XYZ file of N, CA and C in Angstrom:
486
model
N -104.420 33.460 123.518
C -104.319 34.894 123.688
C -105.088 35.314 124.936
N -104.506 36.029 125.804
C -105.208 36.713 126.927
C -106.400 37.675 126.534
N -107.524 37.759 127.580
C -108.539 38.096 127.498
C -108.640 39.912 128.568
N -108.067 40.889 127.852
C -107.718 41.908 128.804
C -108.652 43.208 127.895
N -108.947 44.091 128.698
C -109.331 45.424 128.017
C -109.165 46.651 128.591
N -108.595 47.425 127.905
C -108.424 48.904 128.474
C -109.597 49.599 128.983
N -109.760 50.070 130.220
C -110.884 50.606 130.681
C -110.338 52.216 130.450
N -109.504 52.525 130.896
C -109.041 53.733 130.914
C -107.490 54.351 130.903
N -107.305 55.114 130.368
C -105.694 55.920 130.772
C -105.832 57.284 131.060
N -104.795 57.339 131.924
C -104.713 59.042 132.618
C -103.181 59.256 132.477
N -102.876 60.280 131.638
C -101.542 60.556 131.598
C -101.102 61.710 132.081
N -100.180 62.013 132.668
C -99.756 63.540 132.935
C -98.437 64.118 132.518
N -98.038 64.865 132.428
C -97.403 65.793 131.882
C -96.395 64.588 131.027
N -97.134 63.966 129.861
C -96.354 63.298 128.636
C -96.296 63.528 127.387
N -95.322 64.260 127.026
C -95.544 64.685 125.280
C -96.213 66.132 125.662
N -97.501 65.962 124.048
C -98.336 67.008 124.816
C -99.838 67.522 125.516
N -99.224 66.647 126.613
C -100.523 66.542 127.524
C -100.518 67.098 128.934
N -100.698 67.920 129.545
C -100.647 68.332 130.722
C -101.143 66.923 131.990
N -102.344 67.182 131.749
C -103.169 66.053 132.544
C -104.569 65.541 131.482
N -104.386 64.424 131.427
C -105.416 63.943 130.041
C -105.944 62.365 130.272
N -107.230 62.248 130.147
C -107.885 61.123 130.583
C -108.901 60.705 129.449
N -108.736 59.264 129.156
C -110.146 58.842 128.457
C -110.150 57.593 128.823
N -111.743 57.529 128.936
C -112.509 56.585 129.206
C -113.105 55.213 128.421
N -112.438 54.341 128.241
C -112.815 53.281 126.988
C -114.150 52.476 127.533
N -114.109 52.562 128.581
C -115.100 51.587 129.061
C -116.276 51.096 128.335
N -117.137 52.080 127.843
C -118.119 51.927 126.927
C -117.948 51.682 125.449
N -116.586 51.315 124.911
C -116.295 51.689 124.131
C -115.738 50.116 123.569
N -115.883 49.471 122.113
C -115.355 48.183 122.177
C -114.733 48.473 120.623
N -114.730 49.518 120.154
C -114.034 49.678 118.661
C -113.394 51.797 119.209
N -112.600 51.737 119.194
C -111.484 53.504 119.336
C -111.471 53.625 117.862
N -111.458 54.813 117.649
C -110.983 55.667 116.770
C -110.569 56.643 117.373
N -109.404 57.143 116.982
C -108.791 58.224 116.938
C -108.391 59.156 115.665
N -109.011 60.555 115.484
C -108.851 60.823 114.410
C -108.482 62.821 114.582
N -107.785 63.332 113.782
C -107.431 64.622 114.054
C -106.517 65.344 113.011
N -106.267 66.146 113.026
C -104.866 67.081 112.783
C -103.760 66.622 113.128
N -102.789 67.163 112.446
C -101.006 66.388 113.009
C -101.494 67.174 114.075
N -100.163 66.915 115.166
C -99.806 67.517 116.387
C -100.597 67.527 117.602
N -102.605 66.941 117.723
C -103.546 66.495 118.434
C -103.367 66.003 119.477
N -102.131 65.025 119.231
C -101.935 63.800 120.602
C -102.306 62.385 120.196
N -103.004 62.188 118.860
C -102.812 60.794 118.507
C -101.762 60.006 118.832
N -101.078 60.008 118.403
C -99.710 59.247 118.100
C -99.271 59.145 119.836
N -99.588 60.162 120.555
C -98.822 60.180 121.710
C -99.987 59.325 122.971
N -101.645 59.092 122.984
C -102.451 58.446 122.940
C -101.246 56.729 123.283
N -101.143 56.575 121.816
C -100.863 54.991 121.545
C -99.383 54.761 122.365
N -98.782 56.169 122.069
C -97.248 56.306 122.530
C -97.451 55.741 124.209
N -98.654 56.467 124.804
C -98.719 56.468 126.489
C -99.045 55.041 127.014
N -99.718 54.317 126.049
C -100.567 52.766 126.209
C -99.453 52.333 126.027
N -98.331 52.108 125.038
C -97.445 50.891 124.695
C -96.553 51.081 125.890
N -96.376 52.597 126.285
C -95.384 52.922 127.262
C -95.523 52.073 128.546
N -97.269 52.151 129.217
C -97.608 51.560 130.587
C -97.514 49.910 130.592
N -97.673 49.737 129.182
C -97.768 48.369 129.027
C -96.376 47.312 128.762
N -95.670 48.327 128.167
C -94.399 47.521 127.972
C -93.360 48.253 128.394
N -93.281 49.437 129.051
C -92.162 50.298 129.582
C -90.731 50.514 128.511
N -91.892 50.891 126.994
C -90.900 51.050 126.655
C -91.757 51.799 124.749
N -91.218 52.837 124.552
C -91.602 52.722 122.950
C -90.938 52.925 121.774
N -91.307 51.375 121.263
C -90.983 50.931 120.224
C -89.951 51.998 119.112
N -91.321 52.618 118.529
C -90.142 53.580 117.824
C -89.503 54.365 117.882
N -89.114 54.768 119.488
C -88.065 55.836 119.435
C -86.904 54.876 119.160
N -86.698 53.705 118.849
C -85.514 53.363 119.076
C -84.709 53.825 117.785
N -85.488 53.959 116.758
C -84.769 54.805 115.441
C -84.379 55.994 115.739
N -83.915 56.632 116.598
C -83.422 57.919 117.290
C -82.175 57.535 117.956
N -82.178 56.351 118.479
C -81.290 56.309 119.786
C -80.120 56.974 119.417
N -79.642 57.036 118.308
C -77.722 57.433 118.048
C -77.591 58.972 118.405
N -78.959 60.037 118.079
C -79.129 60.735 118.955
C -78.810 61.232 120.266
N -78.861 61.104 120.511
C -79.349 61.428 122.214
C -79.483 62.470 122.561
N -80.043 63.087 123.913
C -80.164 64.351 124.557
C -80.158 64.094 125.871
N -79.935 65.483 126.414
C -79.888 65.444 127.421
C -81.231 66.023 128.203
N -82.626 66.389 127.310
C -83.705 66.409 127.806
C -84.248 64.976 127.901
N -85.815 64.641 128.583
C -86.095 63.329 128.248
C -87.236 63.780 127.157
N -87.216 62.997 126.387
C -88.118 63.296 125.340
C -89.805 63.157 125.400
N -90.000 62.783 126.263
C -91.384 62.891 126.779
C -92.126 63.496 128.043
N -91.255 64.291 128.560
C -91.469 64.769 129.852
C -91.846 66.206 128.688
N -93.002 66.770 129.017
C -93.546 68.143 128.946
C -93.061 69.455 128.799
N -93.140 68.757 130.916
C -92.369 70.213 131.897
C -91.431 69.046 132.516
N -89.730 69.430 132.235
C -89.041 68.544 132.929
C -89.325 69.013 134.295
N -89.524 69.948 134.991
C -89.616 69.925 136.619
C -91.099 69.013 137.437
N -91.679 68.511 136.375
C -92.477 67.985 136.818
C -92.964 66.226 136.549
N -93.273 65.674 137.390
C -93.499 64.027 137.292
C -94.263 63.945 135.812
N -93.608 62.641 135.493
C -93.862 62.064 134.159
C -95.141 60.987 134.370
N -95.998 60.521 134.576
C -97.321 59.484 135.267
C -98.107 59.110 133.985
N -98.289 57.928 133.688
C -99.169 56.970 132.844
C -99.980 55.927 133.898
N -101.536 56.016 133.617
C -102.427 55.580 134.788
C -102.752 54.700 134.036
N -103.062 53.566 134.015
C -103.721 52.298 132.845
C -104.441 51.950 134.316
N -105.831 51.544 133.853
C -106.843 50.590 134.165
C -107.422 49.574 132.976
N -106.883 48.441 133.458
C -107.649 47.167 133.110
C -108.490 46.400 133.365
N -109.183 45.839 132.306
C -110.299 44.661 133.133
C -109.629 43.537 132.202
N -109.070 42.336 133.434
C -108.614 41.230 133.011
C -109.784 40.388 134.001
N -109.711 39.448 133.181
C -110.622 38.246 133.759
C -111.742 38.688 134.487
N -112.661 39.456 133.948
C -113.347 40.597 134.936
C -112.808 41.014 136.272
N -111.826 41.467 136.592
C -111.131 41.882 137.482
C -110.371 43.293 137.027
N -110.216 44.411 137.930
C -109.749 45.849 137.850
C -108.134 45.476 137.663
N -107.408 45.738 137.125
C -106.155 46.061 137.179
C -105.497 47.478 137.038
N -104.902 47.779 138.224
C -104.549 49.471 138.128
C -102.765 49.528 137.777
N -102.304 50.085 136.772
C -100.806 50.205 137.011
C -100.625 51.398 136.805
N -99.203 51.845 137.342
C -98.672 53.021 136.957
C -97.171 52.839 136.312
N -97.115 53.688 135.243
C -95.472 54.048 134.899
C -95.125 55.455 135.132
N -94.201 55.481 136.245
C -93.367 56.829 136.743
C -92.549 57.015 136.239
N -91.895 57.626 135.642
C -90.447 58.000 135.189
C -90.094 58.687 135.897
N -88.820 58.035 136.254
C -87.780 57.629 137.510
C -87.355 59.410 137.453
N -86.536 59.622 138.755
C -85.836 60.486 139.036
C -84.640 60.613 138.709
N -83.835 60.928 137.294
C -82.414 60.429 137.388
C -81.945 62.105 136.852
N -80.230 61.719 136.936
C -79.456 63.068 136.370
C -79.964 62.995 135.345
N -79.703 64.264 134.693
C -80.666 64.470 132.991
C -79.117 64.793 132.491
N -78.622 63.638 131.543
C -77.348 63.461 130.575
C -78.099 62.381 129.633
N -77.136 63.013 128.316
C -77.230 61.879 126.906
C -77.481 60.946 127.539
N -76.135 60.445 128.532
C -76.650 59.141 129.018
C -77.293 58.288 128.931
N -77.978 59.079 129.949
C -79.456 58.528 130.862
C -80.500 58.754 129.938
N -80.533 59.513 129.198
C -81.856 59.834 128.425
C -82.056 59.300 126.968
N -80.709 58.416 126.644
C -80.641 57.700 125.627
C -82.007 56.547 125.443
N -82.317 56.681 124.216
C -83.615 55.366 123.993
C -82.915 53.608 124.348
N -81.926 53.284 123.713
C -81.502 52.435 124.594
C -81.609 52.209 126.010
N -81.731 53.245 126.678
C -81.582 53.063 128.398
C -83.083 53.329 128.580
N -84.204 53.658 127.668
C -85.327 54.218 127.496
C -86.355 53.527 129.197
N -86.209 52.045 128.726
C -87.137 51.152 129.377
C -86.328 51.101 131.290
N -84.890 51.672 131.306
C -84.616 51.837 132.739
C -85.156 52.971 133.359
N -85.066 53.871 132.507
C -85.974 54.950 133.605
C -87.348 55.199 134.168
N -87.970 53.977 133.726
C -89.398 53.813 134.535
C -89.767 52.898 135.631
N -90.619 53.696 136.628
C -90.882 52.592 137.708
C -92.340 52.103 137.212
N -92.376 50.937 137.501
C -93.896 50.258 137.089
C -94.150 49.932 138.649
N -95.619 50.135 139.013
C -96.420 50.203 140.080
C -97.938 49.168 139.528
N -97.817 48.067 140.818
C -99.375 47.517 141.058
C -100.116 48.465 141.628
N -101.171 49.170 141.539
C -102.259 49.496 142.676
C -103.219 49.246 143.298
N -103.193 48.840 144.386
C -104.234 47.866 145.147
C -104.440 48.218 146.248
N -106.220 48.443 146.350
C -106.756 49.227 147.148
C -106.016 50.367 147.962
N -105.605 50.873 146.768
C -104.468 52.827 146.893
C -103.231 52.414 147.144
N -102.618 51.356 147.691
C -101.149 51.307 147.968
C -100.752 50.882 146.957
N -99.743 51.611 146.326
C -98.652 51.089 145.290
C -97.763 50.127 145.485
N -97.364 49.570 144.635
C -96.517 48.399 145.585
C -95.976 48.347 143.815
N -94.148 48.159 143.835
C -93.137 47.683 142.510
C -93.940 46.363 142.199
N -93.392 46.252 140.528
C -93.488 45.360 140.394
C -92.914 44.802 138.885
N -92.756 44.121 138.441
C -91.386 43.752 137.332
C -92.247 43.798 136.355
N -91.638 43.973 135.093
C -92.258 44.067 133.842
C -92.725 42.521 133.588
N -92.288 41.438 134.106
C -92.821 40.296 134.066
C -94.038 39.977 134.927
N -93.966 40.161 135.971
C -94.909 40.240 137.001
C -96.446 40.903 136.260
N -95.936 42.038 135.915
C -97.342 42.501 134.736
C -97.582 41.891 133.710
N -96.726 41.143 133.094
C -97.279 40.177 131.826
C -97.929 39.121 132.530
N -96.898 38.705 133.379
C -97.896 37.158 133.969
C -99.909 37.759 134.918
N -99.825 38.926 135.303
C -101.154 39.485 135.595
C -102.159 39.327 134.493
N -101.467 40.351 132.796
C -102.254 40.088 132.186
C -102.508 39.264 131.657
N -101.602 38.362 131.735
C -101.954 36.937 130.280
C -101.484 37.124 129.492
N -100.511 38.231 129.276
C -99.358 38.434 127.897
C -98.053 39.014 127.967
N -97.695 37.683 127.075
C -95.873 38.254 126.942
C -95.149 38.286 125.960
N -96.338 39.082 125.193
C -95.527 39.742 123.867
C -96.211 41.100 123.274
N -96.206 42.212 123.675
C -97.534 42.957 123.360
C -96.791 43.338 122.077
N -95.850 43.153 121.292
C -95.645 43.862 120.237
C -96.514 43.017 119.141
N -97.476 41.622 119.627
C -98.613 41.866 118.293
C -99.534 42.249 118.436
N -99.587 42.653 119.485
C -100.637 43.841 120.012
C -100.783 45.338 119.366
N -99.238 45.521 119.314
C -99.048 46.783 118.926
C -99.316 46.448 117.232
N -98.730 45.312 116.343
C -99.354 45.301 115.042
C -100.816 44.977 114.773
N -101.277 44.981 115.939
C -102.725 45.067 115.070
C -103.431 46.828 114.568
N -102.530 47.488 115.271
C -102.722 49.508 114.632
C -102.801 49.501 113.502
N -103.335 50.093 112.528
C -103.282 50.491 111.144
C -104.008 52.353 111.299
N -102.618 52.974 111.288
C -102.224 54.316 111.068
C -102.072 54.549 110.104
N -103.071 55.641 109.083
C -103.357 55.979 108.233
C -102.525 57.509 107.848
N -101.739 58.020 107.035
C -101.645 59.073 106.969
C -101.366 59.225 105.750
N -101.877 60.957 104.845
C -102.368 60.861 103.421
C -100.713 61.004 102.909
N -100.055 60.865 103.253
C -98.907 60.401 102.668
C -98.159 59.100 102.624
N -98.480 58.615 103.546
C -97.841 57.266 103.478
C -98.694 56.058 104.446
N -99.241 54.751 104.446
C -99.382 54.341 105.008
C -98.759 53.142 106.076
N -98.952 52.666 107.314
C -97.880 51.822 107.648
C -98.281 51.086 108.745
N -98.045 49.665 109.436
C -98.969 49.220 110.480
C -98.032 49.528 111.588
N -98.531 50.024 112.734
C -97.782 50.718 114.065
C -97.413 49.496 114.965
């Protein structure tokens, strides 16, 4: 298993967050705890997003579709997930942009979910593409969905591992 840790995320206008930042650095056990509607859920939603360009459970929606994107805020404005890592004691900066496309069922279908993002290296300020593989082979992992089961989301109605 790779040896990686979240230092930080900065998200902007995702779900419901305008511009929103926390700092893990000091931090070696998270809790997150609140009221429905807080931003929990959307927290974990923004991490699985930068990390795997893609989340998991909207895919129980896909037959759905819309022609908004479902995580953009303010659609007139950029969609941005900032992840900082420390792998191998080393900084790792990425970004996930969500792309510029026509706004149809289409395009905004969860199936097509993981095409509308650009993933970005950042190194020393220049962005530079880079493949969803290219970031697994950085961090040392290429499977984060047991990453994602190690969550245990509690809610007084039902419980379930994320």
């Amino acid at each position: 298993m790779s040896r990686y840790k979240i230092d930080s995320i900065r998200i902007f206008n995702f779900k419901v967050f305008d511009d929103f930042a926390i700092d893990f650095k000091t931090s070696s056990l998270v809790l997150l705890g609140g009221p429905n509607g807080y931003g929990k859920t959307t927290i974990f939603d923004a991490v699985e997003l930068a990390l795997t360009g893609n989340i998991e459970r909207f895919i129980k929606i896909d037959i759905l579709g819309s022609s908004d994107n479902i995580v953009a805020k303010d659609d007139s404005k950029p969609v941005i997930i900032k992840i900082i890592l420390s792998v191998k004691n080393q900084k790792v900066e990425i970004n996930r942009r969500l792309k510029q496309v026509q706004k149809t069922k289409q395009n905004n279908k969860v199936s097509n979910f993981s095409n509308l993002w650009s993933l970005e290296l950042v190194e020393n300020g220049n962005k530079n593409p880079i493949t969803q593989k290219q970031l697994e082979d950085i961090i040392g992992e290429n499977d984060f969905k047991d990453f994602y089961n190690s969550f245990f989301i509690f809610n007084k109605k039902r419980r379930h591992i994320f």
